[in-house]
Coordinates of C-alpha atoms in Angstrom, one line a residue:
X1 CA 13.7 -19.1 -0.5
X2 CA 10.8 -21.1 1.2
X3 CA 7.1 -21.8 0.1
X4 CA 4.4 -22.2 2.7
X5 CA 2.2 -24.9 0.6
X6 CA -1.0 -23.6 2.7
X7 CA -3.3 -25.1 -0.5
X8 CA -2.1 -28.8 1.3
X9 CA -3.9 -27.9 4.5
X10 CA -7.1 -26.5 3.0
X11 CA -8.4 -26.9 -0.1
X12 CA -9.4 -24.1 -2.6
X13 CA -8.3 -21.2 -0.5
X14 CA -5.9 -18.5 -1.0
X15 CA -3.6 -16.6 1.3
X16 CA -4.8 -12.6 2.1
X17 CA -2.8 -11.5 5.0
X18 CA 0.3 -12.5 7.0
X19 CA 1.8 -10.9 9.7
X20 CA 4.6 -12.4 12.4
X21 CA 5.9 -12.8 15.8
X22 CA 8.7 -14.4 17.3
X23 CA 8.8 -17.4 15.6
X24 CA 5.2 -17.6 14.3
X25 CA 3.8 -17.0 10.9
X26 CA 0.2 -15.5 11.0
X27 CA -1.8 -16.2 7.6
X28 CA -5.2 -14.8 7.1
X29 CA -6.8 -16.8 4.3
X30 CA -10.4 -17.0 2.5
X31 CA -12.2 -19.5 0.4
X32 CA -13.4 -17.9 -3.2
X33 CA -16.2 -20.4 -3.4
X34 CA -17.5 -18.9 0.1
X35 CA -16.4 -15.7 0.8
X36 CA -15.0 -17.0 4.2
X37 CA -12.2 -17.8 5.5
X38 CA -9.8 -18.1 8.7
X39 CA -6.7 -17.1 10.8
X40 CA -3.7 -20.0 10.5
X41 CA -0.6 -20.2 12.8
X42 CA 2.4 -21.5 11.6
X43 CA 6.0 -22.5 13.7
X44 CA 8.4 -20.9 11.7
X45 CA 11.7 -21.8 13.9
X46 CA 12.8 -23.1 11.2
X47 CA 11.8 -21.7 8.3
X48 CA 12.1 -24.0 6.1
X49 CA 10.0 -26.8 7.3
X50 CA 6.9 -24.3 8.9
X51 CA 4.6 -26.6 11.1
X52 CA 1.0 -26.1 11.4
X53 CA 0.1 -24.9 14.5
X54 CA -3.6 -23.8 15.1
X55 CA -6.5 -22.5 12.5
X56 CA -9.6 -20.3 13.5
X57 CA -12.1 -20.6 11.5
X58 CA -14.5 -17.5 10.2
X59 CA -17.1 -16.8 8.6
X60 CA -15.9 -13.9 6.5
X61 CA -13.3 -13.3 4.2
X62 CA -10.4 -12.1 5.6
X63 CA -8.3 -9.2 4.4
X64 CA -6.0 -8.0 7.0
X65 CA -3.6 -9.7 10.1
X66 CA -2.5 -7.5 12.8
X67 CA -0.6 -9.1 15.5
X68 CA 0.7 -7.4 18.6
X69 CA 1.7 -8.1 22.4
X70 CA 0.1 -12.1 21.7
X71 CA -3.3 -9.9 20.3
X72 CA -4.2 -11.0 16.9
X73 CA -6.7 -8.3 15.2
X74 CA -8.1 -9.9 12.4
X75 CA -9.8 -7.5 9.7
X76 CA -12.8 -9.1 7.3
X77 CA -15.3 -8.6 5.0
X78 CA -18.3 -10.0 2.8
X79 CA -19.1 -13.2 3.6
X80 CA -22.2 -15.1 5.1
X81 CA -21.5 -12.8 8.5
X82 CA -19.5 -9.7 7.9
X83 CA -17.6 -10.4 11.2
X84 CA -15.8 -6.6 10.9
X85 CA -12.7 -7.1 13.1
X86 CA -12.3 -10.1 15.1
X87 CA -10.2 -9.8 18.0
X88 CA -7.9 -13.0 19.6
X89 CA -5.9 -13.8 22.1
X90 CA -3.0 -15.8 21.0
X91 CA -0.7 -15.7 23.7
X92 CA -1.0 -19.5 23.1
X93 CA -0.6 -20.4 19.5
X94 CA -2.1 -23.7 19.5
X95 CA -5.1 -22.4 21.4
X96 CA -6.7 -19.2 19.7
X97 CA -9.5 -17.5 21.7
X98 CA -11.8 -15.3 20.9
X99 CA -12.1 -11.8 22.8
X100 CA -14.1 -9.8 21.0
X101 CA -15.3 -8.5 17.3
X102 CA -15.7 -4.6 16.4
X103 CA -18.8 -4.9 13.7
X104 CA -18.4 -2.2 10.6
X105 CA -21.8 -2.9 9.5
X106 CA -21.6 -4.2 5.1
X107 CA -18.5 -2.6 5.2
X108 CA -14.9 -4.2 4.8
X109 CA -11.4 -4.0 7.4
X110 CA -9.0 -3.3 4.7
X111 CA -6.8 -2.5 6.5
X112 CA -6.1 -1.6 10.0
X113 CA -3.5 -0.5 12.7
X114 CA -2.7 0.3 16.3
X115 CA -0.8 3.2 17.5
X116 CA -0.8 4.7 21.4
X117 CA -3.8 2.0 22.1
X118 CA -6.0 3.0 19.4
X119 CA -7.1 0.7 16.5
X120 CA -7.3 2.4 13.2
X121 CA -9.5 1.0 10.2
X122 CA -9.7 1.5 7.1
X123 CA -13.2 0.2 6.5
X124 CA -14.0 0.7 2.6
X125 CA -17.1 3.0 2.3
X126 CA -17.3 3.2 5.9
X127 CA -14.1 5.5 6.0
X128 CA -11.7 5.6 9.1
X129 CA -13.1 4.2 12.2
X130 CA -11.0 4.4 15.6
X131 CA -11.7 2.3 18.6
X132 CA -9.5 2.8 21.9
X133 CA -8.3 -0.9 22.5
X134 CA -7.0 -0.4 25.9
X135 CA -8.8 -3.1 27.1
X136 CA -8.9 -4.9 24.1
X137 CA -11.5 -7.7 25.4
X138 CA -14.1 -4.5 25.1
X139 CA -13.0 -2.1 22.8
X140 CA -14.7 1.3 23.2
X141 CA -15.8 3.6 19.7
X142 CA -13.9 6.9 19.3
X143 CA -14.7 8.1 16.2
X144 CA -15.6 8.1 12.6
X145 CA -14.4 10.3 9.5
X146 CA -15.9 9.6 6.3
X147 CA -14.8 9.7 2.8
X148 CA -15.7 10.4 -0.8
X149 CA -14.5 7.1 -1.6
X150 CA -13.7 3.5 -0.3
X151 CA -10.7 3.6 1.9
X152 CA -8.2 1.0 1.2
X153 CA -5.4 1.8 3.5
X154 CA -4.2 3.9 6.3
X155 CA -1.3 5.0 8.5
X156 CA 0.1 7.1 11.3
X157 CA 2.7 9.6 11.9
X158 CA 2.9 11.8 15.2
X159 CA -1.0 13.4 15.3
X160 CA -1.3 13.0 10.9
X161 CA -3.1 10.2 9.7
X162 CA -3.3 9.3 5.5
X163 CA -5.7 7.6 3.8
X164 CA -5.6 5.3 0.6
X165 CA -9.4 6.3 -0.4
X166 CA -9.5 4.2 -4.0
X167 CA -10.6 6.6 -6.9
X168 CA -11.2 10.0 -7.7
X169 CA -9.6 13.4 -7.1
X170 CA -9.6 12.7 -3.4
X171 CA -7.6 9.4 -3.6
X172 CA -4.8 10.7 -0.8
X173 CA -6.5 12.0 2.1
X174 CA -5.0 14.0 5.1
X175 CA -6.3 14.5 8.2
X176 CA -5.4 16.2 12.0
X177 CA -5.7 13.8 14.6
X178 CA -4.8 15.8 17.8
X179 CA -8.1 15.7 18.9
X180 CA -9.1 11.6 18.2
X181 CA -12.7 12.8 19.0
X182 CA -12.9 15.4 16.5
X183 CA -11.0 14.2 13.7
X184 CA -9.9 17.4 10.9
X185 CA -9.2 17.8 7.5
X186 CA -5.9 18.9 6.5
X187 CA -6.2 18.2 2.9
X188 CA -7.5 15.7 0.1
X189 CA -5.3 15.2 -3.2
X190 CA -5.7 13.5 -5.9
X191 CA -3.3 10.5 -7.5
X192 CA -2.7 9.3 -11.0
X193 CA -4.6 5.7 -10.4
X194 CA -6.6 3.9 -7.4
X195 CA -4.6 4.6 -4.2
X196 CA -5.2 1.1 -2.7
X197 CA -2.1 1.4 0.0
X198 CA 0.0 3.5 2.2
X199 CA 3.7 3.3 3.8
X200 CA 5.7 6.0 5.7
X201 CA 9.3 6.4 5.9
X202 CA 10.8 9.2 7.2
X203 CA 9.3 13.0 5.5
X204 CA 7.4 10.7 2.3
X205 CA 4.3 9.0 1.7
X206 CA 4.2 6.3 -0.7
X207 CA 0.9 5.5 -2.3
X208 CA 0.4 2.3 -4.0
X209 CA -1.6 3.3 -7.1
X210 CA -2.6 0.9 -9.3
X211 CA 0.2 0.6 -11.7
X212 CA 2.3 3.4 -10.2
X213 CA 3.7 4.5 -7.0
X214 CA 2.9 7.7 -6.2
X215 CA 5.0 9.9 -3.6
X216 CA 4.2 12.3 -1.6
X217 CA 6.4 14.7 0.3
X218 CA 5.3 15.7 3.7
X219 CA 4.3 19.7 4.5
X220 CA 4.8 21.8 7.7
X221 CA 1.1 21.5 8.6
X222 CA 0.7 23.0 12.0
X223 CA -3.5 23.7 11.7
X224 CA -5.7 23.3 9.3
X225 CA -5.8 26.8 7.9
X226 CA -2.5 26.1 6.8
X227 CA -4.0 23.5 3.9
X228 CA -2.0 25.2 1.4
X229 CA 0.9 24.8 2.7
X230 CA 0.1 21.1 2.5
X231 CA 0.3 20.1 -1.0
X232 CA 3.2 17.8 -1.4
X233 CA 5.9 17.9 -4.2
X234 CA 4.7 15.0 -6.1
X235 CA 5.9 12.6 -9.1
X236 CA 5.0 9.2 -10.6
X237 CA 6.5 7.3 -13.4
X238 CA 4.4 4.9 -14.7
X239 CA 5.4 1.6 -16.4
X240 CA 5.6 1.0 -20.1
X241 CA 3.3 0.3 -22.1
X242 CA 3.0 -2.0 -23.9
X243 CA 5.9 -4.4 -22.4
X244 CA 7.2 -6.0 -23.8
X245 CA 7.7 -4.3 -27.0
X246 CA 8.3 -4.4 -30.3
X247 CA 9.6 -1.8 -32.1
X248 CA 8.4 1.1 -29.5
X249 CA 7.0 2.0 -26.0
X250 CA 5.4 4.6 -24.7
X251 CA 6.8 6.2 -21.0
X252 CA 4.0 8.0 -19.2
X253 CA 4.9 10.7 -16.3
X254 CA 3.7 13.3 -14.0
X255 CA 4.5 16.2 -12.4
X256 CA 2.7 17.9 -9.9
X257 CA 5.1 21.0 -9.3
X258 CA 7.5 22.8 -11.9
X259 CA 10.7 21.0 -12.1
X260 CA 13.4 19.5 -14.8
X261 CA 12.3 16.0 -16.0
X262 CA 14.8 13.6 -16.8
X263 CA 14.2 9.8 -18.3
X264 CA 16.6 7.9 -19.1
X265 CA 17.7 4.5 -20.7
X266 CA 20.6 1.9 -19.3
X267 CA 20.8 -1.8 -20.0
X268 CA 21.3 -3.8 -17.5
X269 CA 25.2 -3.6 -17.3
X270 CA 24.4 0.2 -16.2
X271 CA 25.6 1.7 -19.4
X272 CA 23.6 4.6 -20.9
X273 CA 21.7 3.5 -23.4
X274 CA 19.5 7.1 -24.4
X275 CA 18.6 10.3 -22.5
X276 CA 14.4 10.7 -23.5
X277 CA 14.0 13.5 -21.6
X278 CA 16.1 16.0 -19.9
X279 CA 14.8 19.9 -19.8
X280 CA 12.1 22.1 -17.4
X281 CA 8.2 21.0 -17.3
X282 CA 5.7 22.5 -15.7
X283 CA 2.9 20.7 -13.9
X284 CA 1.1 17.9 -15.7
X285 CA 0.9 14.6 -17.3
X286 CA 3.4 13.7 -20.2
X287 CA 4.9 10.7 -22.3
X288 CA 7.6 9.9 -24.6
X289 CA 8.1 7.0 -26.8
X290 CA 11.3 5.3 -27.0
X291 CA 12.2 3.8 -30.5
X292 CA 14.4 1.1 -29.2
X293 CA 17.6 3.2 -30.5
X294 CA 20.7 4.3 -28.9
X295 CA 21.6 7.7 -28.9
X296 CA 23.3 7.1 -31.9
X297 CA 20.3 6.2 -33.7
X298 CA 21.3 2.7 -34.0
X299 CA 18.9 -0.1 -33.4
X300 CA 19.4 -2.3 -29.7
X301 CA 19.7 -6.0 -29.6
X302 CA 16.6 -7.5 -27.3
X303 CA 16.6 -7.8 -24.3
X304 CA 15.8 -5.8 -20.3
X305 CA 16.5 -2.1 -20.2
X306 CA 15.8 0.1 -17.5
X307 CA 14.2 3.6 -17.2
X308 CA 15.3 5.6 -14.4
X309 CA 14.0 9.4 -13.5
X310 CA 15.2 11.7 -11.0
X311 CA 12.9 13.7 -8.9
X312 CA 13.3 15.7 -5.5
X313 CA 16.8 13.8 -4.8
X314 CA 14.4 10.1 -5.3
X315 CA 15.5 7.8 -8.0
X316 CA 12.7 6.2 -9.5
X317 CA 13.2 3.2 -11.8
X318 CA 11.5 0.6 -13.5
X319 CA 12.1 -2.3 -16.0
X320 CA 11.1 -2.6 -19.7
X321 CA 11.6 -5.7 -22.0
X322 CA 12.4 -5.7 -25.7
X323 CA 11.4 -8.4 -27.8
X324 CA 12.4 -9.2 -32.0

């Protein structure tokens, strides 16, 4: 395990975003004091003596790295020049140049990615915004699809985009992207907490959501009239609270289709401590309190359990602390 010290190169600031290539180690950073920040290149050969290579300095805070094909797209925010997304050529490391910057107006790049030469960004209360990047030295405006939110994330499957939109009942949002130009709604769902990020693999969604992760399964969409179709077998287990505990904790879960709930207690030798919950619930939230007692009724020594939940063939699992 390596750390990159970045606080001995420059003072005060704070690492935001890293991507990599090869053997290079791309950090977006920002100041606190200043709202603005920069892009760093690190040699990473060896890992664990990273050399400075290059910094480019902004005027912005910076909040996501993409780098692809020696293109670094640089996503920022706030700042004494809301730069939007800065575009650099990096096919020499040592020698950043700027190409070009798509501006998003007061609005922040939270996140942003490319897929079949288009540039995807998540801009906050600006919504999604998709530039064709072909020619990335003069990227050309596609189109915009706002929210009822601040989107905080995004990603692309086939012709489906998702959105991590923050708060509200439509935290998750779905949209057809067949035509780029004319940009659909599939569906908008809501999540337990503030969706803030996105990943695919394979049929789920995984939404980061404040202090849960919420999944998502995917539908057949095939149009838009066929929202219904679209709303995804869902479940979240949330962490304990309060952890650690002393002499209980309360488990909070949520269903978003019928199914049979089950919670349940192992220490960390993966012996079964207590079954919470096992039996048929329909859709909603719900909670049980664990006691700190076997299923014997007898009183655990201190220490790290772990609750695990099956839903949907997913394991879900999280850890708890005990504390006399």
């Amino acid at each position: 395990e390596y750390i990159i010290p970045v606080d001995n190169t420059f003072s005060s600031d704070y690492t935001e975003a890293l991507d990599s290539d090869n053997s290079y180690l791309y950090v977006g950073y920002t100041n606190p004091a200043s709202a603005t920040g920069g892009f760093l290149v690190l040699d990473i050969s060896n890992p664990g003596f990273p050399v400075f290579v290059s910094n480019y300095s902004l005027n912005s805070a910076v909040f996501k790295v993409l780098v692809k094909d020696g293109i670094a797209f640089v996503g920022t925010g706030a700042g004494t020049d809301n730069e939007g997304v800065v575009i650099l050529d990096i096919t020499k490391p040592a020698n950043p140049i700027f190409l070009n910057q798509i501006q998003l107006g007061a609005n922040i790049a939270r996140d942003i990615f490319i897929a079949n030469n288009h540039l995807y960004i998540a801009a906050d209360e600006g919504g999604l915004v998709v530039f064709d990047v072909t020619d990335v030295s003069n990227p050309q405006f596609v189109s915009v699809f706002g929210v009822n939110g601040f989107s905080y994330g995004a990603a692309v499957k086939s012709n489906t985009l998702y959105l991590a939109n923050s708060v509200g009942k439509d935290a998750f949002t779905v949209l057809d992207a067949t035509d780029m130009t004319n940009i659909k709604l599939i569906g908008n769902y809501d999540t337990p907490g503030r969706a803030e990020g996105i990943a695919i693999k394979d049929n789920y969604i995984y939404i980061v959501d404040g202090w849960d992760i919420t999944i998502f399964k995917e539908g057949s969409v095939t149009s838009v009239d066929d929202d219904l179709k679209a709303i995804p077998e869902q479940f979240s287990l949330a962490q304990n609270f309060p952890n650690p505990f002393n002499p209980s904790t309360t488990i909070n879960y949520e269903l978003k289709v019928p199914a049979i709930a089950h919670i349940r207690i192992y220490n960390t030798s993966g012996q079964l401590v207590i079954t919470l919950v096992e039996e048929y619930k329909t859709p909603g939230k719900y909670s049980v309190v664990w006691n700190g007692r076997n299923d014997k009724g007898q009183k655990v020594s201190s220490g790290v359990y772990i609750y695990k939940s099956k839903f949907d063939d997913k394991l879900f699992s999280k850890k708890m602390v005990l504390l006399k």
